[in-house]
Structure formats: structure tokens, C-alpha cells
mmCIF file of C-alpha atoms in Angstrom:
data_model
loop_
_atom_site.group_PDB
_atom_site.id
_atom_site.type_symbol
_atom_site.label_atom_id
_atom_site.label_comp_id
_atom_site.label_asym_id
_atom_site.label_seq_id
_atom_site.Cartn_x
_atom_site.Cartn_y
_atom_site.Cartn_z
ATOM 1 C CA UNK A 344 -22.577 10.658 3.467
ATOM 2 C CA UNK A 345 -19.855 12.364 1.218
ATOM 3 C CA UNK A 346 -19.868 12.606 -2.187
ATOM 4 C CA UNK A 347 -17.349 12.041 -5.336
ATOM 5 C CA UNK A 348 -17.112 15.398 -7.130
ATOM 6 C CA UNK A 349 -17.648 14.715 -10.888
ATOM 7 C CA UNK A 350 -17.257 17.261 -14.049
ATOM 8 C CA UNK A 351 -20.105 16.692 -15.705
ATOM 9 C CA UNK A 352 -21.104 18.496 -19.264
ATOM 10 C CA UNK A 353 -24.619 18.778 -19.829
ATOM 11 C CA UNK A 354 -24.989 20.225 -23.345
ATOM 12 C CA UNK A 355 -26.223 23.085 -24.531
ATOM 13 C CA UNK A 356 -29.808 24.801 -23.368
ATOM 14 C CA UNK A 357 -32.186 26.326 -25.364
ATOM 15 C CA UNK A 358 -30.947 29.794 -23.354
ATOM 16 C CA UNK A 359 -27.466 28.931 -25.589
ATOM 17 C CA UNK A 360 -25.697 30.111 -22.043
ATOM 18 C CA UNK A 361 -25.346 27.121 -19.909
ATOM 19 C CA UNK A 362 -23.117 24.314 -21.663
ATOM 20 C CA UNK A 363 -21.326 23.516 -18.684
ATOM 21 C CA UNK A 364 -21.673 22.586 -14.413
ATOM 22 C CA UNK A 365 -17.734 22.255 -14.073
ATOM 23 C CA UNK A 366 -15.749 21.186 -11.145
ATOM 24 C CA UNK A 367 -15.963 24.474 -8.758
ATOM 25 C CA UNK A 368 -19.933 24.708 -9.386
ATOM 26 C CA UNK A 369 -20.875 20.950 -8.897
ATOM 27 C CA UNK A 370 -18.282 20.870 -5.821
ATOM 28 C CA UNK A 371 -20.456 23.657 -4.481
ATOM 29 C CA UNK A 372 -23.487 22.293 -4.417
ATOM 30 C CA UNK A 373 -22.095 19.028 -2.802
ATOM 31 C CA UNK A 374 -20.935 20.822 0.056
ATOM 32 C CA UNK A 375 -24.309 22.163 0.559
ATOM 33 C CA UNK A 376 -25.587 18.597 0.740
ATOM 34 C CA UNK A 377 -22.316 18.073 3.665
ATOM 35 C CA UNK A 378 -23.060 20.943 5.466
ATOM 36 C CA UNK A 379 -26.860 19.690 5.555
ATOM 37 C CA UNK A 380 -26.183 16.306 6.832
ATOM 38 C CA UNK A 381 -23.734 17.107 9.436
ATOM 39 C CA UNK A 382 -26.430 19.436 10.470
ATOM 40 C CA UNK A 383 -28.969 16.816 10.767
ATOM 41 C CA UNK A 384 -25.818 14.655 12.528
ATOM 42 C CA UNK A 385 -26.756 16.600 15.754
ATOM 43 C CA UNK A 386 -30.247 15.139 15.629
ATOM 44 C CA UNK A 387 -29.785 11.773 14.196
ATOM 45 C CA UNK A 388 -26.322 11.045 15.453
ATOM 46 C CA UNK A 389 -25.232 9.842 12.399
ATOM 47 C CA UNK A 390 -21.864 9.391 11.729
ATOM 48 C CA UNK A 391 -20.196 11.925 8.826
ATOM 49 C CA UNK A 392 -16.998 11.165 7.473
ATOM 50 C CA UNK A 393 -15.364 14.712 6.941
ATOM 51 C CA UNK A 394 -13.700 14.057 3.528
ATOM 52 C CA UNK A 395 -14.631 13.975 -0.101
ATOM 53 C CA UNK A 396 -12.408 11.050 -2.243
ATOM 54 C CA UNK A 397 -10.609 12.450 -5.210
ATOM 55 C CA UNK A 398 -11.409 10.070 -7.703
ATOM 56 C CA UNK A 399 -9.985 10.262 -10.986
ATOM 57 C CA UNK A 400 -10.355 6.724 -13.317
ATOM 58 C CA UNK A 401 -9.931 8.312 -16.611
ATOM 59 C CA UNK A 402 -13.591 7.487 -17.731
ATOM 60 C CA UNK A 403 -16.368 9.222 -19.534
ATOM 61 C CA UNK A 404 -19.050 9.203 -16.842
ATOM 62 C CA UNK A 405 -22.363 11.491 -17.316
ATOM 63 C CA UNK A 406 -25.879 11.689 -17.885
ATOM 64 C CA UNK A 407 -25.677 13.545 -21.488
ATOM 65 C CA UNK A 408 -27.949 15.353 -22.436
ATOM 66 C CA UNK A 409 -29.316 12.614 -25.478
ATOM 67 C CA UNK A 410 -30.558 10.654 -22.572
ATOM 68 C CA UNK A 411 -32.057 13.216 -20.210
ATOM 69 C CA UNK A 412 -32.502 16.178 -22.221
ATOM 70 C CA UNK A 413 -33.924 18.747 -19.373
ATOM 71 C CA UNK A 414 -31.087 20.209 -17.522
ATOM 72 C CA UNK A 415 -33.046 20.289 -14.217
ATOM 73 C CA UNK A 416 -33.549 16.852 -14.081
ATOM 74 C CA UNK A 417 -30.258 16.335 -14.887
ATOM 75 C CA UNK A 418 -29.242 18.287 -11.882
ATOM 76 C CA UNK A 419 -31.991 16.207 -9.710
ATOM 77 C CA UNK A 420 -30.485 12.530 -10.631
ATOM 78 C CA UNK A 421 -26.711 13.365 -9.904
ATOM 79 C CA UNK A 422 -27.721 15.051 -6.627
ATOM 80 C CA UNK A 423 -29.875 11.836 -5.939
ATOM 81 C CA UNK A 424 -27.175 9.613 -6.898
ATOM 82 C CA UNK A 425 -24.498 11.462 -4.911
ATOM 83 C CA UNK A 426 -27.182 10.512 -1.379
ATOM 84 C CA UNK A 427 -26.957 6.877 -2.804
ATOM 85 C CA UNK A 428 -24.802 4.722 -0.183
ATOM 86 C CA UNK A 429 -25.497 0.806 -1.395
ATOM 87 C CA UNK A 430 -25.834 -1.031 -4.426
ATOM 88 C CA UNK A 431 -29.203 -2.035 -3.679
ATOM 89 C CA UNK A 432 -29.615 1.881 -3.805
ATOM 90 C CA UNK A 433 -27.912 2.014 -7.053
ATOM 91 C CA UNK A 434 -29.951 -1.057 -8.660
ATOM 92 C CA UNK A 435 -32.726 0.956 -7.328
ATOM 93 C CA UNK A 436 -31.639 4.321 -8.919
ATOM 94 C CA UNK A 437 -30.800 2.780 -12.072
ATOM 95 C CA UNK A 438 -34.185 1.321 -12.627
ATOM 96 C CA UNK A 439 -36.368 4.516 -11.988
ATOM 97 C CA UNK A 440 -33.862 5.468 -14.856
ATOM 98 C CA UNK A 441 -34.565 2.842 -17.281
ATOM 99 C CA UNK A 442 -38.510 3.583 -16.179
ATOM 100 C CA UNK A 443 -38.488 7.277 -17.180
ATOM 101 C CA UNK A 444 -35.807 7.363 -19.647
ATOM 102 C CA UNK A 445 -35.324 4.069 -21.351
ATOM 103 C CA UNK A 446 -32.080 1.866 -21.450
ATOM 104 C CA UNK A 447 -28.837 4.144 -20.341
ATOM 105 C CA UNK A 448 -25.797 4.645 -22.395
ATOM 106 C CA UNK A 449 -22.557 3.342 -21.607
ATOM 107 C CA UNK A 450 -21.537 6.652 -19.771
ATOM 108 C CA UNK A 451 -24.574 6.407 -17.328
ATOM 109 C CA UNK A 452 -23.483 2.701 -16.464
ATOM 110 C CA UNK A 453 -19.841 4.134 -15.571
ATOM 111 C CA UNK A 454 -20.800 6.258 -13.902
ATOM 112 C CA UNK A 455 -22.644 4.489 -11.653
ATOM 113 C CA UNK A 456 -20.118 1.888 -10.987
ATOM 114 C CA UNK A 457 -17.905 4.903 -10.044
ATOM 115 C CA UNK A 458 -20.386 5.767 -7.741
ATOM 116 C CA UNK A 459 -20.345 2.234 -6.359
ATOM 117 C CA UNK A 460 -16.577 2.346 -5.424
ATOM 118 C CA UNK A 461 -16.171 5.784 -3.832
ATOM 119 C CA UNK A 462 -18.968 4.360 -1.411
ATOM 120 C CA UNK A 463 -16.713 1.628 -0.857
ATOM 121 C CA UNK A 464 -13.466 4.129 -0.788
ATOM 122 C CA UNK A 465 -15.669 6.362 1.671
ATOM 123 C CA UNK A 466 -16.357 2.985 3.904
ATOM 124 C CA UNK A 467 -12.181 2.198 3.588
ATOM 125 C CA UNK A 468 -10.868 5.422 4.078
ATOM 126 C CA UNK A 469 -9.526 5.954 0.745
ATOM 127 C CA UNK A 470 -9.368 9.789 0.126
ATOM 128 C CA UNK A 471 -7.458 9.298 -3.529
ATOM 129 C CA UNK A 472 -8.238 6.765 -6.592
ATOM 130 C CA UNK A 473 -5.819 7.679 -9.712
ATOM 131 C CA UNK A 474 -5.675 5.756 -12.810
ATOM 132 C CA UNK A 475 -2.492 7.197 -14.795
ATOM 133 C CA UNK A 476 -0.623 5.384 -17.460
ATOM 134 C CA UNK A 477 -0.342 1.994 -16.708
ATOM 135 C CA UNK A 478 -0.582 2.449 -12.648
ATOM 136 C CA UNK A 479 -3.502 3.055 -10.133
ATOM 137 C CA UNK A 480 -2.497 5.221 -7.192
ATOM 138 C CA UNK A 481 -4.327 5.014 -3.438
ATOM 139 C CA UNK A 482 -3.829 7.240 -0.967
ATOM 140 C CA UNK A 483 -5.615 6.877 2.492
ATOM 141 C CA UNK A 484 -7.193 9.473 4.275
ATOM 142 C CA UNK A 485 -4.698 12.074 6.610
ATOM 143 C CA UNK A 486 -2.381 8.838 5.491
ATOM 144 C CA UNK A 487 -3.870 6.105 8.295
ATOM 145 C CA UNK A 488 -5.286 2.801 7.835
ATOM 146 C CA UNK A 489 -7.272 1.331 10.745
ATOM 147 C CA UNK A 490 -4.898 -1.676 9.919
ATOM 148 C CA UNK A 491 -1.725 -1.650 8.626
ATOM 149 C CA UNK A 492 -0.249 -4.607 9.651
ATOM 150 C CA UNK A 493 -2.929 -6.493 6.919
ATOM 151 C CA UNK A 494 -2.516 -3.944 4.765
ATOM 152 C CA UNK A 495 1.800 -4.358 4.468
ATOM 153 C CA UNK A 496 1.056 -8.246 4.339
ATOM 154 C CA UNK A 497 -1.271 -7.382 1.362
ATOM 155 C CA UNK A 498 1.312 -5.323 -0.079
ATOM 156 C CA UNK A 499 3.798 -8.322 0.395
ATOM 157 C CA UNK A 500 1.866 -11.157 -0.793
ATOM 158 C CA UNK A 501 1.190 -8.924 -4.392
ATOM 159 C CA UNK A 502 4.956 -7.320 -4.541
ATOM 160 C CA UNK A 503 5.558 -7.588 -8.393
ATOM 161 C CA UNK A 504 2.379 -5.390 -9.018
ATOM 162 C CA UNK A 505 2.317 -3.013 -5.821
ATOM 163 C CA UNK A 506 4.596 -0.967 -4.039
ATOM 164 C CA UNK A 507 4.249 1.922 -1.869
ATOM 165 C CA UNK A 508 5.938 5.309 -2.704
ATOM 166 C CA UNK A 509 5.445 8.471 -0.789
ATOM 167 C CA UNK A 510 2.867 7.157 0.892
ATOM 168 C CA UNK A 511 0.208 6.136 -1.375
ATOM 169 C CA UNK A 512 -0.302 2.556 -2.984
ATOM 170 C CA UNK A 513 1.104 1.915 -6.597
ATOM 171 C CA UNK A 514 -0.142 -0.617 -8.490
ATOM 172 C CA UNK A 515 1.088 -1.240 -12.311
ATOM 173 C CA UNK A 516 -1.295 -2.343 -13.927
ATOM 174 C CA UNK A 517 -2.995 -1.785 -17.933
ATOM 175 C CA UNK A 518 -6.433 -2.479 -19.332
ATOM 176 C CA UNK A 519 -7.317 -2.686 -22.749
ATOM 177 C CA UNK A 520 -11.409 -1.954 -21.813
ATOM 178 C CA UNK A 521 -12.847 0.863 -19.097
ATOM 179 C CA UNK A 522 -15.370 -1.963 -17.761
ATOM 180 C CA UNK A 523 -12.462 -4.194 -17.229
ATOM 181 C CA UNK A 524 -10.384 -1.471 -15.395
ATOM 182 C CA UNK A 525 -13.683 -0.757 -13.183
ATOM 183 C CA UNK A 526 -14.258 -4.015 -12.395
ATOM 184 C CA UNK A 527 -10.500 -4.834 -11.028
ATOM 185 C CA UNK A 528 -10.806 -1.303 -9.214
ATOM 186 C CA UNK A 529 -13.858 -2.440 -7.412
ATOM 187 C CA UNK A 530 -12.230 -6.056 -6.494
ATOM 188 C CA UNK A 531 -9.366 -4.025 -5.019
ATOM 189 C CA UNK A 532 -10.801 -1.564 -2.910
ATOM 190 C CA UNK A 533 -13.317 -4.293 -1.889
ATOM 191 C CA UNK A 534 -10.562 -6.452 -0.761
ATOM 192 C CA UNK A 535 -8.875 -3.263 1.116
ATOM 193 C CA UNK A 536 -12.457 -2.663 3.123
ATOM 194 C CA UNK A 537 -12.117 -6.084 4.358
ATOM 195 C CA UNK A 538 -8.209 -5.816 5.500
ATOM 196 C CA UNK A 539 -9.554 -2.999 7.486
ATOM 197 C CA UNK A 540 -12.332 -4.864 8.705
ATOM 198 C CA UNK A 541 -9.961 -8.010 9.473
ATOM 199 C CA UNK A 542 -9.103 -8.257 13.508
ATOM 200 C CA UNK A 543 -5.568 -7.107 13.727
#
């Protein structure tokens, strides 16, 4: 299982010193989760895939600190959501929440439908998601796709909204509303999982 690597501000402790687990620190620990399972891959044969998807959507995704205020458990629920591989794990997940915490903010809800796709951009072999202005870059990982022949008729069939450049996927696109952008994002790289899946 790999995980998406998230910057994620947690507020200010009573201590007044930690405000922040920022993009080196979090990556860290995530690694230590990698190294653990591939580990345990010797004894379960368990298949590891041996990248971790840069995703970047341009979204506020978090579990702030108005909504679990002890930074420990903070640290707990995004290392249990990062070992979360289905949705049924993530319906799950976000119940316990709603049991222990109450209702979740709109940044707890993104955040889990982030988590949704990079399972599905783990499954695909997606190794980059990047909303920019008005485009959505893809890149694949070491730049393969188990099928490309489905993939350049997908390309085809949608040519006045994708192209490829430099090898990654380009898609122009805009959205007025972060749900709406997650929602086409997950349509897409569901519909990429099954060209791989699709006999070529």
C-alpha cells in the first residue's frame, strides 16, 4: 500500500511550538509505513507498488484542529487513513469519525475523496495528478501504461479536451466548485483503471 503525501497544518498546541507537520516530516513517517509493509511483503507475499503519486488538486484537505483538537489523534487518523485501500474502508473510516467527533467539515470530506482517487491512481499507475489553471495533468508511472493502444483511442475519441504533451495527459478543463472538480477527477481516473484493465 503507498500513500499520498499531504501538508497538513494542525494548529497550534498548548506547548505554542508545534503549529506545523509539513511536507518533509509527514513524507517521513509514510515511508516508515513503506518500509514496514514491504517488510511484511516477504511473509505475506503481498504485492507493493514502489511509488508514492504526487497529487496536487488545489484543495484544502485536513483534519483541523476545530474538529479533532488533540494533535496525537490527529496524527493516528491520517496514518489510519493513509492504510485505507477501498471505499468501503473509507465509509468505514469516516463513520468512526462522525462517532467520536461529530459531523466533519468540508475539508475532512475532501480529503477523503482525495484519498479515494490516489487508491485508484495507485491501482492505474498514475504517479502524477495536477490541477493548474484551467488543465489537469497525468503522468503515468516510469511513463508506461499496461495499455496504450486503449489509452491513445481514449485520447482520440476526447481530442478537443485532451492532448498529450511531453508525456503526460492534458486535459483543459475549469470548475467553478472543488466537489465538482473531485468528482470529474474520480470519473476520469476511474475510466483510465478500466482502459488498463480492458484486453488489449
Amino acid at each position: 500500500m503507498i500513500f499520498v503525501v499531504l501538508v497538513i497544518y494542525l494548529g497550534e498546541e498548548q506547548s505554542g511550538e508545534i503549529k506545523e507537520v509539513g511536507f518533509e516530516l509527514y513524507q517521513n513517517m509514510l515511508k516508515d509505513e513503506i518500509d514496514k509493509l514491504k517488510d511484511n511483503q516477504i511473509e505475506d507475499n503481498q504485492e507493493i507498488n514502489d511509488f508514492i503519486p504526487q497529487i496536487d488538486l488545489n484543495v484544502p484537505m485536513l483534519i483541523p484542529e476545530n474538529y479533532v483538537k488533540d494533535l496525537v489523534s490527529r496524527l493516528s487518523l491520517y496514518r489510519e487513513l493513509a492504510l485505507l485501500k477501498t471505499d468501503a474502508e473509507l465509509n468505514e473510516f469516516s463513520e468512526r469519525l462522525i462517532d467520536r467527533f461529530g459531523s466533519f467539515p468540508n475539508e475532512v470530506d475532501i480529503l477523503l475523496k482525495v484519498t479515494s482517487i490516489k487508491n485508484i491512481c495507485i491501482s492505474t499507475g498514475i504517479d502524477l495528478l495536477k490541477i493548474g489553471q484551467n488543465r489537469i495533468l497525468i503522468g503515468f508511472h516510469e511513463n508506461k501504461f499496461s495499455n496504450p493502444k486503449a489509452l491513445m483511442e481514449f485520447i482520440q475519441k476526447n481530442k478537443n479536451f485532451i492532448k498529450v504533451k511531453e508525456d503526460k495527459i492534458v486535459i483543459t478543463k475549469s470548475f467553478n466548485y472543488d466537489h465538482d472538480k473531485l468528482d470529474f477527477i474520480k470519473i476520469l481516473v476511474k475510466n483510465l483503471y478500466k482502459l488498463k484493465k480492458t484486453p488489449s
